[in-house]
Amino acid sequence: MFEAGAIWGFTGTTMASLMFFWSVYKQFVPYQLRDYLEKFVYKMMGLVSNSVRIRFTEYTEDKGLKKSQAYDSIRNYLSMKSTARAKRLKANETKNSKALVLSLDDHEAVEDVFQGVKVIWSSSSRKSEYQYDTNRNSVSEEKRYLTLSFHNSHRDMITETYLAHVLREGKEIGLKNRERKLYTNNSSQDYSSWREGRWSNVPFDHPATFETLAMDLEKKEGIKKDLLKFTKGKDYYRKVGKPWKRGYLLFGPPGTGKSTMISAMANFLNYDVYDLELTTVKDNSELKKLMLDTKGKSIVVIEDIDCSLDLTGQRKKKKDEDEDEEDEEKKKEAEKLLKRERSERESKVTLSGLLNAIDGLWSACSGEKIIVFTTNFVDKLDPALIRRGRMDNHIEMSYCRFEAFKVLAKNYLEIESHDMYGEIERLVEETNMSPADVAENLMPKSDEEDVETCLKRLVKSLEEEKEKAKMLAEEEKNKKAEREVRRKKKKAEEEEKKKKAEEEEKKKKKKEVEENGDVSEENGNKI
């Protein structure tokens, strides 16, 4: 029997020798010969083994310029297995990932079991020296690949089921771990920026969630259920023959949380956001290209669409009858000048072009997409733009009521009840104040301000707003009464003027008749 020390000594010597010969082999044997020897060894192993190997390279064979999506998906899938089982790991700081990605180190292997079948994944790298730099010096390029090994008897199951499972799971992990982006379209006039693509982006890190959104709880739950139903509806949308997209129209006064709602939706679904600025789009064709460049699992947003372009389709409102004609002429001239200036600098995107881009044949080219329009004045929008099927869900973002106030109080003051809640409930139900204004009053302005101070400030602001609204309503009532008086006076003047004109016309006709009668009598006397 060998002693333990002798065994460990023999093992250490053997491992040192193997590492020495391996380093000599890598250093002195040319890579062309190493490649040949390795292929020969693999071939000999294949003759005596029932093992099947599939290799997945990091880059595609197209000049090695395009990253393989399959490789990334497999690496994401193996990151879970590697963390739990592998002895040597490699941490990758991926560009679009919000966290480090742990993967197999080079020349490391890990086992995986699927439906009772054991497979082995191994990571390898190979250096080639056929490339040259600008000085014509030989440059070594490292190529990485993953190899899947399994018994030949499981070939069909692995190729038809297991690989699809790995790619699907890896893609989901990649989407979950990716760093989400906020995109904005580059100006059609700024050609230098187009070298980087049609969209520029920054990391999307807005903290808004449905839990912090000031809105009625029942309404929020309905929106969340609608969003979840959409994300799971791929097969349903295909069955009914509709593109996998959904439109949301957010409308309401300024400060009611429309932009915050979009951020909450993006965080809830883990989607990217594309903020589409229509005024920088050259024409309808360019708009289609921009929409084609958006990815799935994203929200395409057009904010204040009633102000973006001449897409509203609204008819001219009837002028107040008591407007002064001279002022009306001046206003018309100013409007013509403004319209001329806009036509010179704005894009040529039309309502028809926008409708085709978001809901025509082009809308089916990329799936799982939400389109959101926001507006302060929904009545100004053309009915064709917001009809069901385009904007499927119309969500009114209203003034702050008591349920929304309780959410804001919890967010800003970390309270759920207070003695002043009864008075505040009465005031917020009677007063139209936006959630943004309520939040500003609740936010402490210094370390000395406590809950009581903030709530009193809110009560004071609500009372002032209520009084202001009352005064405005009284002023509007008085103005309406004055307009009615002027309208009646003007109508009476017009009737009086019309009556005088009729009398003048009668006198004129009577005079003509009398003159004609005198002429006839004179002619008769001559005869």
Short mmCIF file of C-alpha atoms in Angstrom, two decimals:
data_model
loop_
_atom_site.label_atom_id
_atom_site.label_comp_id
_atom_site.label_asym_id
_atom_site.label_seq_id
_atom_site.Cartn_x
_atom_site.Cartn_y
_atom_site.Cartn_z
CA MET A 1 0.00 0.00 0.00
CA PHE A 2 1.24 3.50 -0.92
CA GLU A 3 1.34 6.06 1.77
CA ALA A 4 -0.79 9.17 1.37
CA GLY A 5 2.23 11.42 1.02
CA ALA A 6 3.65 9.29 -1.77
CA ILE A 7 0.36 9.34 -3.64
CA TRP A 8 0.05 13.11 -3.41
CA GLY A 9 3.68 13.49 -4.44
CA PHE A 10 3.18 11.29 -7.48
CA THR A 11 -0.01 13.14 -8.44
CA GLY A 12 1.63 16.52 -8.09
CA THR A 13 4.61 15.47 -10.16
CA THR A 14 2.37 14.06 -12.88
CA MET A 15 0.22 17.19 -13.06
CA ALA A 16 3.31 19.40 -13.21
CA SER A 17 4.73 17.31 -16.02
CA LEU A 18 1.46 17.44 -17.96
CA MET A 19 1.26 21.22 -17.56
CA PHE A 20 4.89 21.54 -18.69
CA PHE A 21 4.35 19.46 -21.82
CA TRP A 22 1.08 21.31 -22.54
CA SER A 23 2.79 24.71 -22.37
CA VAL A 24 5.64 23.44 -24.59
CA TYR A 25 3.07 22.08 -27.02
CA LYS A 26 1.17 25.39 -27.17
CA GLN A 27 4.35 27.46 -27.48
CA PHE A 28 6.47 25.56 -29.99
CA VAL A 29 4.01 23.58 -32.13
CA PRO A 30 2.72 25.80 -34.99
CA TYR A 31 -1.00 26.51 -34.86
CA GLN A 32 -1.49 24.91 -38.31
CA LEU A 33 -0.01 21.65 -37.02
CA ARG A 34 -1.95 21.90 -33.74
CA ASP A 35 -5.14 22.29 -35.71
CA TYR A 36 -4.32 19.22 -37.75
CA LEU A 37 -3.37 17.15 -34.70
CA GLU A 38 -6.51 18.12 -32.81
CA LYS A 39 -8.71 17.23 -35.78
CA PHE A 40 -6.93 13.88 -36.03
CA VAL A 41 -7.43 13.19 -32.32
CA TYR A 42 -11.11 14.07 -32.55
CA LYS A 43 -11.47 11.83 -35.58
CA MET A 44 -9.82 8.89 -33.81
CA MET A 45 -12.03 9.46 -30.76
CA GLY A 46 -15.05 9.45 -33.03
CA LEU A 47 -14.13 6.02 -34.41
CA VAL A 48 -14.15 4.42 -30.99
CA SER A 49 -16.91 6.51 -29.37
CA ASN A 50 -20.65 6.90 -29.82
CA SER A 51 -20.48 10.52 -28.71
CA VAL A 52 -21.83 13.27 -30.99
CA ARG A 53 -20.51 16.84 -30.83
CA ILE A 54 -22.11 20.07 -32.02
CA ARG A 55 -20.03 23.23 -32.06
CA PHE A 56 -21.44 26.76 -31.70
CA THR A 57 -19.04 29.56 -32.62
CA GLU A 58 -19.08 33.02 -31.04
CA TYR A 59 -19.23 34.73 -34.45
CA THR A 60 -20.90 33.69 -37.66
CA GLU A 61 -18.86 32.38 -40.56
CA ASP A 62 -19.60 35.55 -42.54
CA LYS A 63 -16.09 36.96 -42.12
CA GLY A 64 -16.53 36.63 -38.36
CA LEU A 65 -18.09 40.08 -38.09
CA LYS A 66 -21.55 39.25 -36.77
CA LYS A 67 -22.12 37.99 -33.23
CA SER A 68 -23.97 34.69 -33.13
CA GLN A 69 -27.33 35.01 -31.38
CA ALA A 70 -27.36 31.25 -30.73
CA TYR A 71 -23.99 31.50 -28.94
CA ASP A 72 -25.26 34.31 -26.71
CA SER A 73 -28.45 32.43 -25.89
CA ILE A 74 -26.54 29.26 -25.00
CA ARG A 75 -24.09 31.22 -22.86
CA ASN A 76 -27.02 32.82 -21.00
CA TYR A 77 -28.59 29.39 -20.46
CA LEU A 78 -25.34 27.91 -19.19
CA SER A 79 -24.77 30.84 -16.83
CA MET A 80 -27.17 29.23 -14.34
CA LYS A 81 -25.57 25.80 -14.68
CA SER A 82 -22.05 27.21 -14.56
CA THR A 83 -22.61 29.19 -11.36
CA ALA A 84 -23.84 26.08 -9.52
CA ARG A 85 -21.51 23.39 -10.92
CA ALA A 86 -18.44 24.67 -12.77
CA LYS A 87 -15.13 25.14 -10.94
CA ARG A 88 -13.75 27.85 -13.21
CA LEU A 89 -15.93 30.75 -14.29
CA LYS A 90 -15.45 33.85 -16.38
CA ALA A 91 -17.18 37.16 -15.62
CA ASN A 92 -18.27 39.12 -18.71
CA GLU A 93 -19.35 42.74 -18.54
CA THR A 94 -21.67 42.71 -21.53
CA LYS A 95 -22.53 46.03 -23.15
CA ASN A 96 -26.30 45.63 -23.00
CA SER A 97 -26.49 43.74 -19.72
CA LYS A 98 -27.32 45.35 -16.39
CA ALA A 99 -25.24 42.82 -14.45
CA LEU A 100 -22.13 40.68 -14.85
CA VAL A 101 -22.67 37.51 -16.87
CA LEU A 102 -20.94 34.46 -15.42
CA SER A 103 -20.01 31.86 -18.03
CA LEU A 104 -17.72 28.87 -18.47
CA ASP A 105 -14.04 29.66 -18.51
CA ASP A 106 -12.00 28.45 -21.48
CA HIS A 107 -11.42 24.69 -21.51
CA GLU A 108 -14.03 24.12 -18.79
CA ALA A 109 -17.02 21.76 -18.98
CA VAL A 110 -20.34 21.40 -17.20
CA GLU A 111 -23.06 18.74 -17.24
CA ASP A 112 -26.74 19.29 -17.94
CA VAL A 113 -29.65 16.88 -17.66
CA PHE A 114 -32.77 17.18 -19.81
CA GLN A 115 -35.62 14.65 -19.70
CA GLY A 116 -33.29 12.18 -18.03
CA VAL A 117 -30.56 12.53 -20.69
CA LYS A 118 -27.12 13.78 -19.67
CA VAL A 119 -25.22 16.10 -21.96
CA ILE A 120 -21.92 17.94 -21.59
CA TRP A 121 -21.21 21.53 -22.56
CA SER A 122 -17.59 22.63 -22.91
CA SER A 123 -16.02 25.99 -23.65
CA SER A 124 -12.94 26.27 -25.87
CA SER A 125 -10.90 28.89 -27.62
CA ARG A 126 -8.48 28.80 -30.51
CA LYS A 127 -5.95 31.34 -31.70
CA SER A 128 -5.24 31.98 -35.36
CA GLU A 129 -2.41 34.14 -36.68
CA TYR A 130 -3.34 34.79 -40.25
CA GLN A 131 -4.57 38.37 -39.71
CA TYR A 132 -2.38 41.46 -40.02
CA ASP A 133 -2.53 44.93 -38.54
CA THR A 134 -1.89 48.24 -40.31
CA ASN A 135 1.89 47.68 -40.08
CA ARG A 136 1.61 44.24 -41.69
CA ASN A 137 2.51 42.53 -38.43
CA SER A 138 0.97 39.16 -37.71
CA VAL A 139 -1.88 39.48 -35.22
CA SER A 140 -3.27 36.61 -33.19
CA GLU A 141 -7.05 36.35 -33.15
CA GLU A 142 -8.85 34.32 -30.52
CA LYS A 143 -12.00 32.48 -31.50
CA ARG A 144 -14.30 31.01 -28.86
CA TYR A 145 -16.86 28.29 -29.25
CA LEU A 146 -19.10 26.06 -27.18
CA THR A 147 -19.35 22.34 -27.81
CA LEU A 148 -22.32 20.13 -26.95
CA SER A 149 -21.52 16.42 -26.46
CA PHE A 150 -24.11 13.67 -26.11
CA HIS A 151 -24.66 9.98 -26.93
CA ASN A 152 -25.67 9.20 -30.48
CA SER A 153 -28.80 7.35 -29.31
CA HIS A 154 -30.31 10.66 -28.20
CA ARG A 155 -29.59 12.54 -31.43
CA ASP A 156 -33.21 13.18 -32.42
CA MET A 157 -34.30 14.38 -28.98
CA ILE A 158 -31.30 16.69 -28.64
CA THR A 159 -31.56 18.29 -32.08
CA GLU A 160 -35.34 18.62 -32.15
CA THR A 161 -36.26 19.36 -28.52
CA TYR A 162 -33.30 20.11 -26.27
CA LEU A 163 -31.62 22.74 -28.45
CA ALA A 164 -34.92 24.58 -28.95
CA HIS A 165 -35.37 24.54 -25.16
CA VAL A 166 -31.86 25.92 -24.57
CA LEU A 167 -32.23 28.73 -27.13
CA ARG A 168 -35.67 29.70 -25.82
CA GLU A 169 -34.58 29.75 -22.17
CA GLY A 170 -31.35 31.56 -23.01
CA LYS A 171 -33.21 34.25 -24.92
CA GLU A 172 -35.57 34.82 -21.99
CA ILE A 173 -32.63 35.09 -19.59
CA GLY A 174 -30.94 37.57 -21.91
CA LEU A 175 -34.07 39.73 -22.08
CA LYS A 176 -34.43 39.62 -18.31
CA ASN A 177 -30.81 40.61 -17.67
CA ARG A 178 -30.43 43.13 -20.46
CA GLU A 179 -30.02 46.83 -19.77
CA ARG A 180 -33.19 48.43 -21.05
CA LYS A 181 -32.91 51.46 -23.31
CA LEU A 182 -34.71 54.71 -23.98
CA TYR A 183 -34.45 55.50 -27.70
CA THR A 184 -35.02 58.69 -29.64
CA ASN A 185 -34.96 59.01 -33.42
CA ASN A 186 -32.10 60.93 -35.02
CA SER A 187 -32.97 63.96 -37.11
CA SER A 188 -33.28 63.31 -40.83
CA GLN A 189 -31.18 66.43 -41.40
CA ASP A 190 -28.31 65.29 -39.16
CA TYR A 191 -26.60 62.84 -41.48
CA SER A 192 -23.55 62.41 -39.22
CA SER A 193 -25.70 60.87 -36.49
CA TRP A 194 -27.15 58.35 -38.94
CA ARG A 195 -23.82 56.56 -39.03
CA GLU A 196 -24.77 55.22 -35.62
CA GLY A 197 -28.24 54.18 -36.81
CA ARG A 198 -31.65 55.74 -37.00
CA TRP A 199 -32.07 55.64 -33.22
CA SER A 200 -29.89 56.98 -30.42
CA ASN A 201 -30.26 55.52 -26.93
CA VAL A 202 -29.45 55.95 -23.27
CA PRO A 203 -30.05 53.51 -20.39
CA PHE A 204 -33.67 53.57 -19.26
CA ASP A 205 -33.69 53.97 -15.50
CA HIS A 206 -36.99 55.66 -14.65
CA PRO A 207 -38.14 54.55 -11.17
CA ALA A 208 -41.91 54.84 -11.75
CA THR A 209 -44.02 51.75 -11.04
CA PHE A 210 -47.73 51.05 -10.81
CA GLU A 211 -47.34 50.93 -7.04
CA THR A 212 -46.13 54.56 -6.97
CA LEU A 213 -48.52 55.79 -9.69
CA ALA A 214 -51.20 58.15 -8.37
CA MET A 215 -54.36 56.58 -9.76
CA ASP A 216 -57.47 54.77 -8.65
CA LEU A 217 -56.49 51.26 -7.50
CA GLU A 218 -59.20 49.47 -9.48
CA LYS A 219 -58.22 51.33 -12.64
CA LYS A 220 -54.55 50.43 -12.17
CA GLU A 221 -55.34 46.75 -11.69
CA GLY A 222 -57.39 46.76 -14.89
CA ILE A 223 -54.47 48.22 -16.87
CA LYS A 224 -52.01 45.70 -15.41
CA LYS A 225 -54.29 42.77 -16.30
CA ASP A 226 -54.69 44.13 -19.83
CA LEU A 227 -50.90 44.39 -20.25
CA LEU A 228 -50.29 40.86 -18.95
CA LYS A 229 -52.99 39.49 -21.26
CA PHE A 230 -51.25 41.18 -24.19
CA THR A 231 -47.81 39.73 -23.41
CA LYS A 232 -49.25 36.21 -23.36
CA GLY A 233 -51.35 36.68 -26.49
CA LYS A 234 -48.98 35.71 -29.31
CA ASP A 235 -50.97 32.65 -30.37
CA TYR A 236 -54.30 34.42 -29.79
CA TYR A 237 -53.40 37.38 -32.02
CA ARG A 238 -52.27 35.00 -34.76
CA LYS A 239 -55.49 33.01 -34.43
CA VAL A 240 -57.71 36.08 -34.87
CA GLY A 241 -55.52 37.44 -37.70
CA LYS A 242 -54.15 40.57 -36.04
CA PRO A 243 -50.57 41.83 -35.65
CA TRP A 244 -49.22 41.31 -32.15
CA LYS A 245 -49.49 44.94 -31.04
CA ARG A 246 -51.75 47.06 -28.88
CA GLY A 247 -52.49 50.77 -28.82
CA TYR A 248 -53.02 52.95 -25.75
CA LEU A 249 -54.35 56.51 -25.80
CA LEU A 250 -53.51 58.46 -22.65
CA PHE A 251 -55.44 61.71 -22.41
CA GLY A 252 -56.04 64.29 -19.74
CA PRO A 253 -54.92 67.71 -18.43
CA PRO A 254 -51.21 68.52 -17.96
CA GLY A 255 -49.59 67.06 -14.84
CA THR A 256 -51.92 64.08 -14.53
CA GLY A 257 -49.19 61.46 -14.99
CA LYS A 258 -49.28 60.44 -18.66
CA SER A 259 -45.49 60.17 -19.03
CA THR A 260 -45.25 58.49 -15.63
CA MET A 261 -47.79 55.93 -16.78
CA ILE A 262 -45.59 55.06 -19.77
CA SER A 263 -42.58 54.53 -17.50
CA ALA A 264 -44.65 52.35 -15.17
CA MET A 265 -45.81 50.25 -18.13
CA ALA A 266 -42.23 49.82 -19.36
CA ASN A 267 -40.98 48.78 -15.92
CA PHE A 268 -43.93 46.43 -15.41
CA LEU A 269 -43.33 44.63 -18.72
CA ASN A 270 -39.52 45.05 -18.79
CA TYR A 271 -39.80 46.71 -22.24
CA ASP A 272 -37.59 49.22 -24.03
CA VAL A 273 -39.09 52.64 -24.88
CA TYR A 274 -38.89 54.39 -28.27
CA ASP A 275 -39.73 58.10 -28.00
CA LEU A 276 -40.71 59.01 -31.58
CA GLU A 277 -40.39 62.71 -32.42
CA LEU A 278 -42.46 63.17 -35.58
CA THR A 279 -41.25 66.70 -36.34
CA THR A 280 -37.74 65.40 -37.10
CA VAL A 281 -38.95 62.71 -39.53
CA LYS A 282 -38.48 63.72 -43.15
CA ASP A 283 -41.45 61.97 -44.76
CA ASN A 284 -43.76 58.94 -44.66
CA SER A 285 -41.13 56.63 -46.12
CA GLU A 286 -38.63 57.56 -43.41
CA LEU A 287 -41.29 56.96 -40.76
CA LYS A 288 -41.80 53.39 -41.99
CA LYS A 289 -38.05 52.72 -41.86
CA LEU A 290 -37.92 54.01 -38.30
CA MET A 291 -40.77 51.74 -37.26
CA LEU A 292 -39.05 48.76 -38.92
CA ASP A 293 -35.91 49.50 -36.89
CA THR A 294 -37.77 49.14 -33.59
CA LYS A 295 -37.49 45.81 -31.80
CA GLY A 296 -40.11 43.63 -30.18
CA LYS A 297 -40.83 43.90 -26.46
CA SER A 298 -40.92 47.67 -26.76
CA ILE A 299 -43.22 50.67 -26.31
CA VAL A 300 -43.33 53.23 -29.13
CA VAL A 301 -44.43 56.59 -27.75
CA ILE A 302 -45.66 59.74 -29.50
CA GLU A 303 -46.23 62.35 -26.82
CA ASP A 304 -48.54 65.34 -27.32
CA ILE A 305 -49.61 64.03 -30.69
CA ASP A 306 -52.05 66.90 -31.12
CA CYS A 307 -49.03 69.23 -31.21
CA SER A 308 -46.60 67.04 -33.18
CA LEU A 309 -47.78 67.73 -36.73
CA ASP A 310 -50.90 68.80 -38.61
CA LEU A 311 -52.46 65.39 -37.89
CA THR A 312 -55.45 66.42 -35.85
CA GLY A 313 -57.95 66.82 -38.66
CA GLN A 314 -59.96 69.24 -36.57
CA ARG A 315 -62.19 71.77 -38.27
CA LYS A 316 -61.90 75.44 -37.57
CA LYS A 317 -63.90 76.42 -34.54
CA LYS A 318 -66.69 78.90 -34.93
CA LYS A 319 -65.57 82.37 -33.94
CA ASP A 320 -67.37 84.21 -31.23
CA GLU A 321 -69.90 86.45 -32.89
CA ASP A 322 -68.80 89.45 -30.89
CA GLU A 323 -65.15 89.36 -32.05
CA ASP A 324 -63.96 92.51 -33.66
CA GLU A 325 -63.47 92.10 -37.43
CA GLU A 326 -60.16 93.94 -37.40
CA ASP A 327 -58.72 91.65 -34.70
CA GLU A 328 -59.99 88.65 -36.65
CA GLU A 329 -58.16 89.77 -39.77
CA LYS A 330 -54.92 90.26 -37.82
CA LYS A 331 -55.27 86.80 -36.31
CA LYS A 332 -55.78 85.26 -39.76
CA GLU A 333 -52.65 86.93 -41.08
CA ALA A 334 -50.63 85.70 -38.08
CA GLU A 335 -51.93 82.16 -38.56
CA LYS A 336 -50.99 82.21 -42.26
CA LEU A 337 -47.47 83.39 -41.44
CA LEU A 338 -47.04 80.75 -38.74
CA LYS A 339 -48.33 78.03 -41.05
CA ARG A 340 -45.90 79.10 -43.79
CA GLU A 341 -42.96 79.00 -41.37
CA ARG A 342 -43.93 75.56 -40.10
CA SER A 343 -44.28 74.15 -43.59
CA GLU A 344 -40.75 75.27 -44.38
CA ARG A 345 -39.10 73.58 -41.39
CA GLU A 346 -41.36 70.67 -40.45
CA SER A 347 -41.51 67.18 -41.92
CA LYS A 348 -43.82 65.97 -44.65
CA VAL A 349 -45.34 63.16 -42.57
CA THR A 350 -49.08 63.00 -43.19
CA LEU A 351 -51.96 61.55 -41.23
CA SER A 352 -52.29 58.79 -43.82
CA GLY A 353 -48.59 57.98 -43.54
CA LEU A 354 -48.78 57.74 -39.77
CA LEU A 355 -51.83 55.48 -39.92
CA ASN A 356 -50.10 53.14 -42.37
CA ALA A 357 -46.93 53.01 -40.26
CA ILE A 358 -48.68 52.07 -37.03
CA ASP A 359 -51.62 50.07 -38.32
CA GLY A 360 -51.07 49.15 -41.97
CA LEU A 361 -49.21 46.26 -43.60
CA TRP A 362 -45.94 47.50 -42.10
CA SER A 363 -47.22 47.10 -38.55
CA ALA A 364 -47.05 43.30 -38.84
CA CYS A 365 -43.28 43.24 -39.47
CA SER A 366 -42.30 43.12 -35.79
CA GLY A 367 -44.28 41.59 -32.95
CA GLU A 368 -45.00 42.24 -29.26
CA LYS A 369 -45.14 45.99 -29.49
CA ILE A 370 -47.20 48.61 -27.68
CA ILE A 371 -47.94 52.00 -29.26
CA VAL A 372 -48.86 54.89 -26.98
CA PHE A 373 -50.26 58.31 -27.91
CA THR A 374 -50.59 61.07 -25.31
CA THR A 375 -52.61 64.26 -25.63
CA ASN A 376 -54.02 67.02 -23.45
CA PHE A 377 -56.93 67.62 -25.84
CA VAL A 378 -58.44 64.38 -27.11
CA ASP A 379 -61.25 66.25 -28.92
CA LYS A 380 -58.71 67.76 -31.32
CA LEU A 381 -57.58 64.39 -32.68
CA ASP A 382 -58.93 62.96 -35.91
CA PRO A 383 -61.35 60.09 -35.15
CA ALA A 384 -59.49 57.84 -37.60
CA LEU A 385 -56.32 58.20 -35.53
CA ILE A 386 -57.79 57.02 -32.23
CA ARG A 387 -60.43 54.53 -33.32
CA ARG A 388 -60.52 51.08 -31.71
CA GLY A 389 -58.11 48.77 -33.46
CA ARG A 390 -55.47 51.50 -33.54
CA MET A 391 -55.79 52.89 -30.04
CA ASP A 392 -57.46 49.91 -28.41
CA ASN A 393 -57.47 51.18 -24.84
CA HIS A 394 -58.42 54.79 -24.05
CA ILE A 395 -57.21 55.76 -20.58
CA GLU A 396 -58.25 59.07 -19.05
CA MET A 397 -55.63 60.51 -16.72
CA SER A 398 -57.79 62.66 -14.49
CA TYR A 399 -57.26 65.13 -11.66
CA CYS A 400 -56.10 63.87 -8.28
CA ARG A 401 -58.87 62.32 -6.21
CA PHE A 402 -58.68 60.77 -2.76
CA GLU A 403 -57.49 57.31 -3.82
CA ALA A 404 -54.67 58.87 -5.82
CA PHE A 405 -53.85 61.21 -2.93
CA LYS A 406 -53.39 58.26 -0.56
CA VAL A 407 -50.81 56.76 -2.93
CA LEU A 408 -48.92 60.07 -3.07
CA ALA A 409 -49.06 60.49 0.71
CA LYS A 410 -47.59 57.02 1.15
CA ASN A 411 -44.87 57.76 -1.42
CA TYR A 412 -43.83 61.18 -0.13
CA LEU A 413 -44.67 61.09 3.58
CA GLU A 414 -44.76 57.33 4.29
CA ILE A 415 -48.17 57.56 5.97
CA GLU A 416 -51.41 55.69 5.30
CA SER A 417 -53.79 57.68 7.53
CA HIS A 418 -53.98 60.99 9.40
CA ASP A 419 -56.47 63.14 11.26
CA MET A 420 -56.54 65.59 8.32
CA TYR A 421 -57.53 62.91 5.79
CA GLY A 422 -61.26 63.68 6.17
CA GLU A 423 -60.82 67.35 5.28
CA ILE A 424 -58.41 66.50 2.45
CA GLU A 425 -60.85 63.95 1.00
CA ARG A 426 -63.59 66.59 0.85
CA LEU A 427 -61.30 69.12 -0.81
CA VAL A 428 -59.71 66.85 -3.44
CA GLU A 429 -63.12 65.57 -4.50
CA GLU A 430 -64.37 69.14 -4.95
CA THR A 431 -61.23 70.68 -6.48
CA ASN A 432 -59.49 69.96 -9.77
CA MET A 433 -55.80 69.73 -8.86
CA SER A 434 -53.33 67.61 -10.84
CA PRO A 435 -51.34 64.82 -9.13
CA ALA A 436 -48.16 66.76 -9.96
CA ASP A 437 -49.38 69.79 -7.95
CA VAL A 438 -50.51 67.59 -5.06
CA ALA A 439 -47.13 65.85 -5.00
CA GLU A 440 -45.30 69.18 -4.96
CA ASN A 441 -47.26 70.25 -1.89
CA LEU A 442 -46.59 66.94 -0.12
CA MET A 443 -42.85 67.00 -0.74
CA PRO A 444 -40.93 68.30 2.31
CA LYS A 445 -38.93 71.41 1.43
CA SER A 446 -36.47 71.09 4.32
CA ASP A 447 -35.46 68.71 7.10
CA GLU A 448 -37.53 70.75 9.57
CA GLU A 449 -40.84 70.15 7.75
CA ASP A 450 -42.87 67.24 9.10
CA VAL A 451 -46.03 65.42 7.98
CA GLU A 452 -48.31 67.98 9.64
CA THR A 453 -46.64 70.88 7.82
CA CYS A 454 -46.91 69.23 4.41
CA LEU A 455 -50.56 68.27 4.85
CA LYS A 456 -51.47 71.79 6.02
CA ARG A 457 -49.73 73.23 2.97
CA LEU A 458 -51.76 70.92 0.75
CA VAL A 459 -55.02 71.91 2.45
CA LYS A 460 -54.19 75.58 1.98
CA SER A 461 -53.36 75.07 -1.70
CA LEU A 462 -56.58 73.11 -2.26
CA GLU A 463 -58.63 75.86 -0.62
CA GLU A 464 -56.89 78.52 -2.72
CA GLU A 465 -57.42 76.47 -5.87
CA LYS A 466 -61.07 75.97 -4.99
CA GLU A 467 -61.54 79.71 -4.43
CA LYS A 468 -59.67 80.47 -7.65
CA ALA A 469 -61.87 78.06 -9.59
CA LYS A 470 -64.95 79.68 -8.05
CA MET A 471 -63.78 83.14 -9.10
CA LEU A 472 -62.96 81.95 -12.61
CA ALA A 473 -66.39 80.34 -12.89
CA GLU A 474 -68.00 83.62 -11.75
CA GLU A 475 -65.92 85.59 -14.24
CA GLU A 476 -66.86 83.19 -16.99
CA LYS A 477 -70.51 83.50 -16.01
CA ASN A 478 -70.28 87.30 -16.14
CA LYS A 479 -68.46 87.18 -19.48
CA LYS A 480 -71.11 84.85 -20.82
CA ALA A 481 -73.84 87.21 -19.65
CA GLU A 482 -72.02 90.17 -21.22
CA ARG A 483 -71.63 88.26 -24.46
CA GLU A 484 -75.32 87.44 -24.39
CA VAL A 485 -76.17 91.12 -23.87
CA ARG A 486 -73.87 92.15 -26.72
CA ARG A 487 -75.31 89.43 -28.90
CA LYS A 488 -78.88 90.60 -28.25
CA LYS A 489 -77.87 94.22 -28.76
CA LYS A 490 -76.12 93.37 -32.00
CA LYS A 491 -79.08 91.34 -33.13
CA ALA A 492 -81.43 94.21 -32.34
CA GLU A 493 -79.17 96.63 -34.22
CA GLU A 494 -79.07 94.30 -37.20
CA GLU A 495 -82.85 93.95 -37.14
CA GLU A 496 -83.23 97.73 -36.89
CA LYS A 497 -80.77 98.16 -39.73
CA LYS A 498 -82.59 95.57 -41.77
CA LYS A 499 -85.92 97.27 -41.06
CA LYS A 500 -84.57 100.64 -42.15
CA ALA A 501 -83.14 99.06 -45.29
CA GLU A 502 -86.54 97.54 -46.07
CA GLU A 503 -88.25 100.90 -45.56
CA GLU A 504 -85.72 102.61 -47.78
CA GLU A 505 -86.27 99.94 -50.40
CA LYS A 506 -90.04 100.45 -50.22
CA LYS A 507 -89.69 104.22 -50.57
CA LYS A 508 -87.36 103.74 -53.52
CA LYS A 509 -89.79 101.42 -55.28
CA LYS A 510 -92.72 103.75 -54.55
CA LYS A 511 -90.80 106.66 -55.98
CA GLU A 512 -89.94 104.65 -59.09
CA VAL A 513 -93.59 103.70 -59.53
CA GLU A 514 -94.69 107.32 -59.19
CA GLU A 515 -92.05 108.50 -61.66
CA ASN A 516 -93.04 105.78 -64.12
CA GLY A 517 -96.72 106.81 -63.74
CA ASP A 518 -95.93 110.48 -64.46
CA VAL A 519 -93.95 109.52 -67.56
CA SER A 520 -96.80 107.39 -68.88
CA GLU A 521 -99.32 110.19 -68.30
CA GLU A 522 -97.09 112.70 -70.08
CA ASN A 523 -96.66 110.39 -73.05
CA GLY A 524 -100.44 109.90 -73.24
CA ASN A 525 -101.06 113.64 -73.35
CA LYS A 526 -98.63 114.04 -76.22
CA ILE A 527 -100.45 111.43 -78.23
#
